[in-house]
Short mmCIF file of C-alpha atoms in Angstrom, two decimals:
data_model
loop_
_atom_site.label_atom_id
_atom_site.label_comp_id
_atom_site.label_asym_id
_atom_site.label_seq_id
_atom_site.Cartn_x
_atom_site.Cartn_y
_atom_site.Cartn_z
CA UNK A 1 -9.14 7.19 -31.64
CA UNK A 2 -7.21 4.78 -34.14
CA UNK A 3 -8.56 1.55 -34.96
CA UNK A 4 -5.35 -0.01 -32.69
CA UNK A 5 -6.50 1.75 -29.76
CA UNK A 6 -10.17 1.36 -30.34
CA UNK A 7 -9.25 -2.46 -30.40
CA UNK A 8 -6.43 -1.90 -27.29
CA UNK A 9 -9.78 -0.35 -24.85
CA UNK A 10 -11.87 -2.98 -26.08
CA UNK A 11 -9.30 -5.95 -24.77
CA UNK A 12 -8.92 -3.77 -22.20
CA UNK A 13 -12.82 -3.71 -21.22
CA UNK A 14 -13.04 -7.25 -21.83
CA UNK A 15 -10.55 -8.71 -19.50
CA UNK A 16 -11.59 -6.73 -16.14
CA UNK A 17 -15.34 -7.76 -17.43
CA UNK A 18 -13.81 -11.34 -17.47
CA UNK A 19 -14.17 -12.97 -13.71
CA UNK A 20 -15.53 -11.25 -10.55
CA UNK A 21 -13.36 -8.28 -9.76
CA UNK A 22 -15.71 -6.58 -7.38
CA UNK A 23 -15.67 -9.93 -5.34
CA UNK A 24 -12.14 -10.07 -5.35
CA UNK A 25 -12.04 -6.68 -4.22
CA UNK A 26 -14.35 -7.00 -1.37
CA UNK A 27 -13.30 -10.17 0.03
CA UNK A 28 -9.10 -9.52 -0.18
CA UNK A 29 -8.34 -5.99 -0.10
CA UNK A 30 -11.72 -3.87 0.86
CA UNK A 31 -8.95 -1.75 3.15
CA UNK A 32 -7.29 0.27 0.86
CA UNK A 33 -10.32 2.09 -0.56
CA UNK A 34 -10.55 3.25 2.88
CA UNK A 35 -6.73 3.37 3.31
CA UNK A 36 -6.18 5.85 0.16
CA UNK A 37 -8.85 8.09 1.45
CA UNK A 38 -7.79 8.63 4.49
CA UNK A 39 -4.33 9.03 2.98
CA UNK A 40 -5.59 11.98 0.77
CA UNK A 41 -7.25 13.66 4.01
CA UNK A 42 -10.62 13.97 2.28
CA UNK A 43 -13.29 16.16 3.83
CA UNK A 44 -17.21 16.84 3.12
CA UNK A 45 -18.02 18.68 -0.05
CA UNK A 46 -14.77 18.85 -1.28
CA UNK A 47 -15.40 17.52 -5.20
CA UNK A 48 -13.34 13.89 -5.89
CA UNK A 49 -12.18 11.97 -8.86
CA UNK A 50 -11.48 8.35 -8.46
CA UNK A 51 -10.18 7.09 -11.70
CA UNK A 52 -10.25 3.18 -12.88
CA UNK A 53 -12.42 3.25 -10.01
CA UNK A 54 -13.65 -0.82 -10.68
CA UNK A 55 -16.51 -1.36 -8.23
CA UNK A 56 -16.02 1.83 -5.95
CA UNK A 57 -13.33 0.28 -3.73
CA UNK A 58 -12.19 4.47 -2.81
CA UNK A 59 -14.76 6.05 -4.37
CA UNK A 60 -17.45 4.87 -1.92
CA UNK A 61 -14.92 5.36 1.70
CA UNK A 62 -14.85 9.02 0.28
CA UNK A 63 -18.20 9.49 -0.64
CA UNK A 64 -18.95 8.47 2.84
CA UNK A 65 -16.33 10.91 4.13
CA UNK A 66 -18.96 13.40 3.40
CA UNK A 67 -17.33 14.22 -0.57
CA UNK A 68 -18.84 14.67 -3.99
CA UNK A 69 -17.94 11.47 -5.61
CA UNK A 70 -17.31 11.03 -9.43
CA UNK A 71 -16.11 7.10 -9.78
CA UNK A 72 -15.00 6.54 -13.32
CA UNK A 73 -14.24 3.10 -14.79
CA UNK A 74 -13.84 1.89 -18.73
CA UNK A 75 -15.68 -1.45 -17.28
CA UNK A 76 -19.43 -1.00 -17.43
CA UNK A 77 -19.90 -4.01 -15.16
CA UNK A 78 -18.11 -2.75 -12.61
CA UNK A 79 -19.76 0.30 -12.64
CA UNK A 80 -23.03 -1.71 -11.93
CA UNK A 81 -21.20 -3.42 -9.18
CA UNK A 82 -20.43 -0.24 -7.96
CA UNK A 83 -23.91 1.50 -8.04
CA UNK A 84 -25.20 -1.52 -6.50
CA UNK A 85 -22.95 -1.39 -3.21
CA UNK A 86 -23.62 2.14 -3.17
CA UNK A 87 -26.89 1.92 -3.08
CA UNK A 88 -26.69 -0.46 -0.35
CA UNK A 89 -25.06 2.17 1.66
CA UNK A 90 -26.91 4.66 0.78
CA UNK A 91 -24.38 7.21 -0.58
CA UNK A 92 -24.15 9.17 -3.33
CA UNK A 93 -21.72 8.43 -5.84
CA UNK A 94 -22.07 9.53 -9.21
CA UNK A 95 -20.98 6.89 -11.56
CA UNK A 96 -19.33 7.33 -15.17
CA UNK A 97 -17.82 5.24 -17.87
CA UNK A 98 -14.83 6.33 -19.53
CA UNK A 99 -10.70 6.45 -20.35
CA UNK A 100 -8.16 7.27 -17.59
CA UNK A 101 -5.97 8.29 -20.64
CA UNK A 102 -8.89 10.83 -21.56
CA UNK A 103 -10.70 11.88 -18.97
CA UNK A 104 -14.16 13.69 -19.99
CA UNK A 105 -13.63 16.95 -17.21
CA UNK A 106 -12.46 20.01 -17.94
CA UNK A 107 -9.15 21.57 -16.62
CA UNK A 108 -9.23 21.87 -12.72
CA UNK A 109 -12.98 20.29 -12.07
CA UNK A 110 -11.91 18.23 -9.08
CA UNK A 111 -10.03 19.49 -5.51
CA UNK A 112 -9.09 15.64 -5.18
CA UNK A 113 -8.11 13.09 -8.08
CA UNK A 114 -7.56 9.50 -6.48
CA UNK A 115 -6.70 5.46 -8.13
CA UNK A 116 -7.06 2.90 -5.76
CA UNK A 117 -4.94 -0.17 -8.02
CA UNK A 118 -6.56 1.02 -11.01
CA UNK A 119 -5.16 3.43 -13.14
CA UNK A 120 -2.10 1.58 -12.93
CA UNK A 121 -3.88 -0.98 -15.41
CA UNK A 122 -4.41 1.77 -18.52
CA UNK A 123 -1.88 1.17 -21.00
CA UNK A 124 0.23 4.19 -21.29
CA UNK A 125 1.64 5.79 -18.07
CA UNK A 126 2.26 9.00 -19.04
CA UNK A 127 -0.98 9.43 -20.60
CA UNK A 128 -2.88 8.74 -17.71
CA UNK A 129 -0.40 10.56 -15.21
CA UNK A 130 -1.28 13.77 -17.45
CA UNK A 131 -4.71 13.54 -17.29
CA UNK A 132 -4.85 12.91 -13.45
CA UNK A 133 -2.96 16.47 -13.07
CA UNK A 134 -4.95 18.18 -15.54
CA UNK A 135 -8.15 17.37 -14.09
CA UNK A 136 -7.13 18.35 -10.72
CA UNK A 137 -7.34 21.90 -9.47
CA UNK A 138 -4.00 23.97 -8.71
CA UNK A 139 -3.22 23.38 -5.09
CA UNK A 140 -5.29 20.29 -5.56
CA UNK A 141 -4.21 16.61 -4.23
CA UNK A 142 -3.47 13.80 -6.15
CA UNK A 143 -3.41 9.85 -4.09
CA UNK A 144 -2.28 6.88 -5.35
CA UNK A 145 -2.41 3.00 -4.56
CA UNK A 146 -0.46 0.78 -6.70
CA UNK A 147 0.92 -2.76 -6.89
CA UNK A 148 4.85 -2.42 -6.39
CA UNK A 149 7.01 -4.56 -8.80
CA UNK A 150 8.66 -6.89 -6.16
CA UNK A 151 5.34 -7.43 -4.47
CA UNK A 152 2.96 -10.39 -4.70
CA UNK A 153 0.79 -8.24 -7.26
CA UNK A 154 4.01 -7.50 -9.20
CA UNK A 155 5.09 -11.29 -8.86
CA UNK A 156 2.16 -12.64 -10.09
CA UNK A 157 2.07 -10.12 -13.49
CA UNK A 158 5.44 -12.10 -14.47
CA UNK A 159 4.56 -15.26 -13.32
CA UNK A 160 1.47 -14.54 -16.04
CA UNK A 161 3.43 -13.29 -19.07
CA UNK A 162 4.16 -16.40 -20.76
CA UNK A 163 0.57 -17.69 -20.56
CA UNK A 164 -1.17 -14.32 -21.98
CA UNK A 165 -1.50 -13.15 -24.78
CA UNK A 166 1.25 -10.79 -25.62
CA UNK A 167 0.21 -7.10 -25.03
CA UNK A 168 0.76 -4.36 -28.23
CA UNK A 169 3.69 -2.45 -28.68
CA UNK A 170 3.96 0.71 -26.42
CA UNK A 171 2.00 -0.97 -23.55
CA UNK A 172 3.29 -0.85 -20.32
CA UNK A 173 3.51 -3.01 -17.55
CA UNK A 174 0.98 -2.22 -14.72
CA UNK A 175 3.07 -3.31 -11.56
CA UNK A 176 5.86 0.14 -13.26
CA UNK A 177 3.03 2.17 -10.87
CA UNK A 178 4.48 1.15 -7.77
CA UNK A 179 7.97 1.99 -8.32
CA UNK A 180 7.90 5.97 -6.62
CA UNK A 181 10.72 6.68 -9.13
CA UNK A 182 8.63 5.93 -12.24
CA UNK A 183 5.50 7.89 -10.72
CA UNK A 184 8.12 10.37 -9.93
CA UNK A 185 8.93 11.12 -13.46
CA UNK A 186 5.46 10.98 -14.67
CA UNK A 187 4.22 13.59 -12.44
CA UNK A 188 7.24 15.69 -13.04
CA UNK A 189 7.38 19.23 -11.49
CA UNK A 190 3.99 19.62 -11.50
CA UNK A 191 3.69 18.42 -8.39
CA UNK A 192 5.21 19.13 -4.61
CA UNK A 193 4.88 17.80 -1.00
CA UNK A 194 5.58 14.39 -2.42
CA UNK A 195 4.97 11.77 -0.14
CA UNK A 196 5.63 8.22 -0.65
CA UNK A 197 5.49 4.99 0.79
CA UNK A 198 5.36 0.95 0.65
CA UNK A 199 2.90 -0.34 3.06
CA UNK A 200 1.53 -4.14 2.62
CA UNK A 201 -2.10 -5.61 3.37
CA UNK A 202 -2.20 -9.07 5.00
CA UNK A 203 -4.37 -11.60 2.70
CA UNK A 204 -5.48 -14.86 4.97
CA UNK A 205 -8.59 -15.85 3.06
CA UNK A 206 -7.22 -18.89 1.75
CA UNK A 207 -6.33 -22.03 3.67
CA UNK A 208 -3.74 -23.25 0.79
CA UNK A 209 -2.15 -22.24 -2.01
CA UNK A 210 -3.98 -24.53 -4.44
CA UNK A 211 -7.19 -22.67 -3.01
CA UNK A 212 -6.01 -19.27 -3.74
CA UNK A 213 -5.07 -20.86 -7.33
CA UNK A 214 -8.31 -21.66 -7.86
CA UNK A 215 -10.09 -18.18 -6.68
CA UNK A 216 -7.94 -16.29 -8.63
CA UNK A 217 -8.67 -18.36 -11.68
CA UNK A 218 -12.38 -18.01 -11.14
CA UNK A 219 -12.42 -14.03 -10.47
CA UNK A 220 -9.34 -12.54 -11.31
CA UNK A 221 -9.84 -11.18 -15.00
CA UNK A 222 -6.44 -10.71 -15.94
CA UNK A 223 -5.48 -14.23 -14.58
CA UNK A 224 -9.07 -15.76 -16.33
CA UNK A 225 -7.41 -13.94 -20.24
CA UNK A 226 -4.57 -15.63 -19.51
CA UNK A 227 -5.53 -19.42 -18.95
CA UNK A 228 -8.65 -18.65 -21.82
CA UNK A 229 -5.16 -17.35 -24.34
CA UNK A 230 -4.25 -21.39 -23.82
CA UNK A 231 -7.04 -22.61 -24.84
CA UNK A 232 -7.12 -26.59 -24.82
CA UNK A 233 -3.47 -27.02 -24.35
CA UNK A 234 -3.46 -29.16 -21.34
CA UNK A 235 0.22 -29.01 -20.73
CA UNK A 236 0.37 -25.71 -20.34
CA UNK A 237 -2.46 -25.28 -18.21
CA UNK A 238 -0.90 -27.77 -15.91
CA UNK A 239 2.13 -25.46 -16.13
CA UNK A 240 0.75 -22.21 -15.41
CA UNK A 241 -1.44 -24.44 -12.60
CA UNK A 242 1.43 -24.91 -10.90
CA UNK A 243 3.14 -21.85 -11.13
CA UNK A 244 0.26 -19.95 -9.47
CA UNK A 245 0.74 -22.66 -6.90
CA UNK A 246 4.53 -22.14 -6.21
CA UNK A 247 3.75 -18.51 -6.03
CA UNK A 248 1.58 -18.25 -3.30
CA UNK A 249 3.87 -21.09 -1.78
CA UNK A 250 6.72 -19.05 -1.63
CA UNK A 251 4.82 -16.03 -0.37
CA UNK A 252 3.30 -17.33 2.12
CA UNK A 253 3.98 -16.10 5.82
CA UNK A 254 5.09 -18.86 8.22
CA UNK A 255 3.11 -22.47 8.30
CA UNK A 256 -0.49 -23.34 8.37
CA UNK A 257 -3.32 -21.35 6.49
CA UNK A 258 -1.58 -19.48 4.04
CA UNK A 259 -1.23 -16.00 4.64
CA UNK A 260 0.55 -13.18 2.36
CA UNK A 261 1.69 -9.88 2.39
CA UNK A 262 0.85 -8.13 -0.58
CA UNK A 263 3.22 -4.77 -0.93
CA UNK A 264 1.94 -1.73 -2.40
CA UNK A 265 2.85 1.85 -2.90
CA UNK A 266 0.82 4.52 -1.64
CA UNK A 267 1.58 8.16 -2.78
CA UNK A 268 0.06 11.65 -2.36
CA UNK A 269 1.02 14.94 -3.71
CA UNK A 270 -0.05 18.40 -4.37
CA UNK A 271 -0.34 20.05 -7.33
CA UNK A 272 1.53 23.48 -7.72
CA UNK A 273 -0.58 26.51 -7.59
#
């Protein structure tokens, strides 16, 4: 690994350490663990890969569904998060820190390879595509669960750019996951029985927009690097306070509490052979 990349996985590692991601995935969007797994028609024994697997968010669901788990993150404090609620449930889940772009299995180890809105966050897309086909048997099934572009996910990644810190050359952007014709041409030919499609999940834990603001400045790494990359610069905090404001303004779903729609993109496929 080059000292640019070493430095890349370390930012990387930092930011989802940054926050409470495992909260944030419990309390707003616990559903699509359980929404991917069903997706991927996962059955007992049958040996599964979840990949930037955070706190467990799929890998648990499919370790409950009776499967031999591997859940894989570059974040070891979501792994603890992860053992811990498994634990609690008492399921088996084997646990394991390392890179989506280099995945420590050998060709074909795993019937099912799975990301529930996670390997959409490694840096370069083809890299990680590759690995998530090369680790999965032939005839094996691939699921995916990304942030689209145009949804609230996708909104809120350029509502952040010109408060982070700007990412390296090459990097690119995480919400490109939930466009089906960009996953499309990553996984190539080496896939058929392609199925894709956007779905949303309804948010309503916040009563206003200024609340949801707040929780997402509190526990959402990526948004937490981004107001810590301003540092003491009031005026823009003030901006980007508002913007994250407007945003879940103009999302929200009718009057009262605020409620949103957040659009993703869920896609399976089978690997030829």
């Amino acid at each position: 690994m080059t000292a640019e990349l070493d430095a890349l996985k370390t930012r990387h590692r930092a930011v989802w350490a940054l926050g409470d991601y495992p909260t944030v995935a419990t309390e707003l969007i616990a559903e699509l663990g359980q929404t991917l797994v069903d997706a991927c028609s996962i059955v007992p024994d049958e040996r599964v890969l979840d990949v930037a697997a955070g706190a467990g968010n799929a890998a648990i669901p499919a370790a409950l569904a009776g499967a031999r788990v591997t859940a894989l993150d570059l974040t070891p404090q979501l792994l603890a998060a992860g053992r811990e609620a498994a634990a609690a449930l008492g399921v088996d889940v084997r646990w394991a820190e390392g890179d989506a772009e280099a995945l420590p299995y050998a060709d074909g180890e795993f019937d099912v390879v799975l990301s529930c809105v996670g390997v959409m966050f490694a840096p370069h897309h083809q890299a990680s595509a590759d690995e998530l086909l090369r680790v999965c048997r032939p005839g094996g099934r691939v699921g995916l669960l990304n942030w689209t572009p145009a949804g609230f996910i996708g909104q809120l990644f350029a509502t952040m750019k010109p408060y982070a810190a700007p990412p390296p050359p090459g990097v690119q952007p995480p919400p490109l996951w939930g466009d089906p014709d960009h996953v499309g041409a990553l996984l190539g030919d080496r896939v058929v029985a392609v199925h894709a499609e956007r779905r949303t999940v309804r948010v309503d834990r916040f009563a206003t927009p200024e609340q949801f603001r707040d929780y997402f400045k509190q526990n959402y790494g990526p948004v937490v690097a981004a107001y810590r990359n301003l540092g003491d610069d009031a005026a823009r905090v003030a901006d980007f306070d508002r913007d994250l404001v407007e945003l879940a303004r103009v999302n929200a779903v009718g009057p009262g509490r605020l409620t949103m729609d957040w659009e993703y993109l869920l896609l399976t496929a089978r690997l030829v052979g």
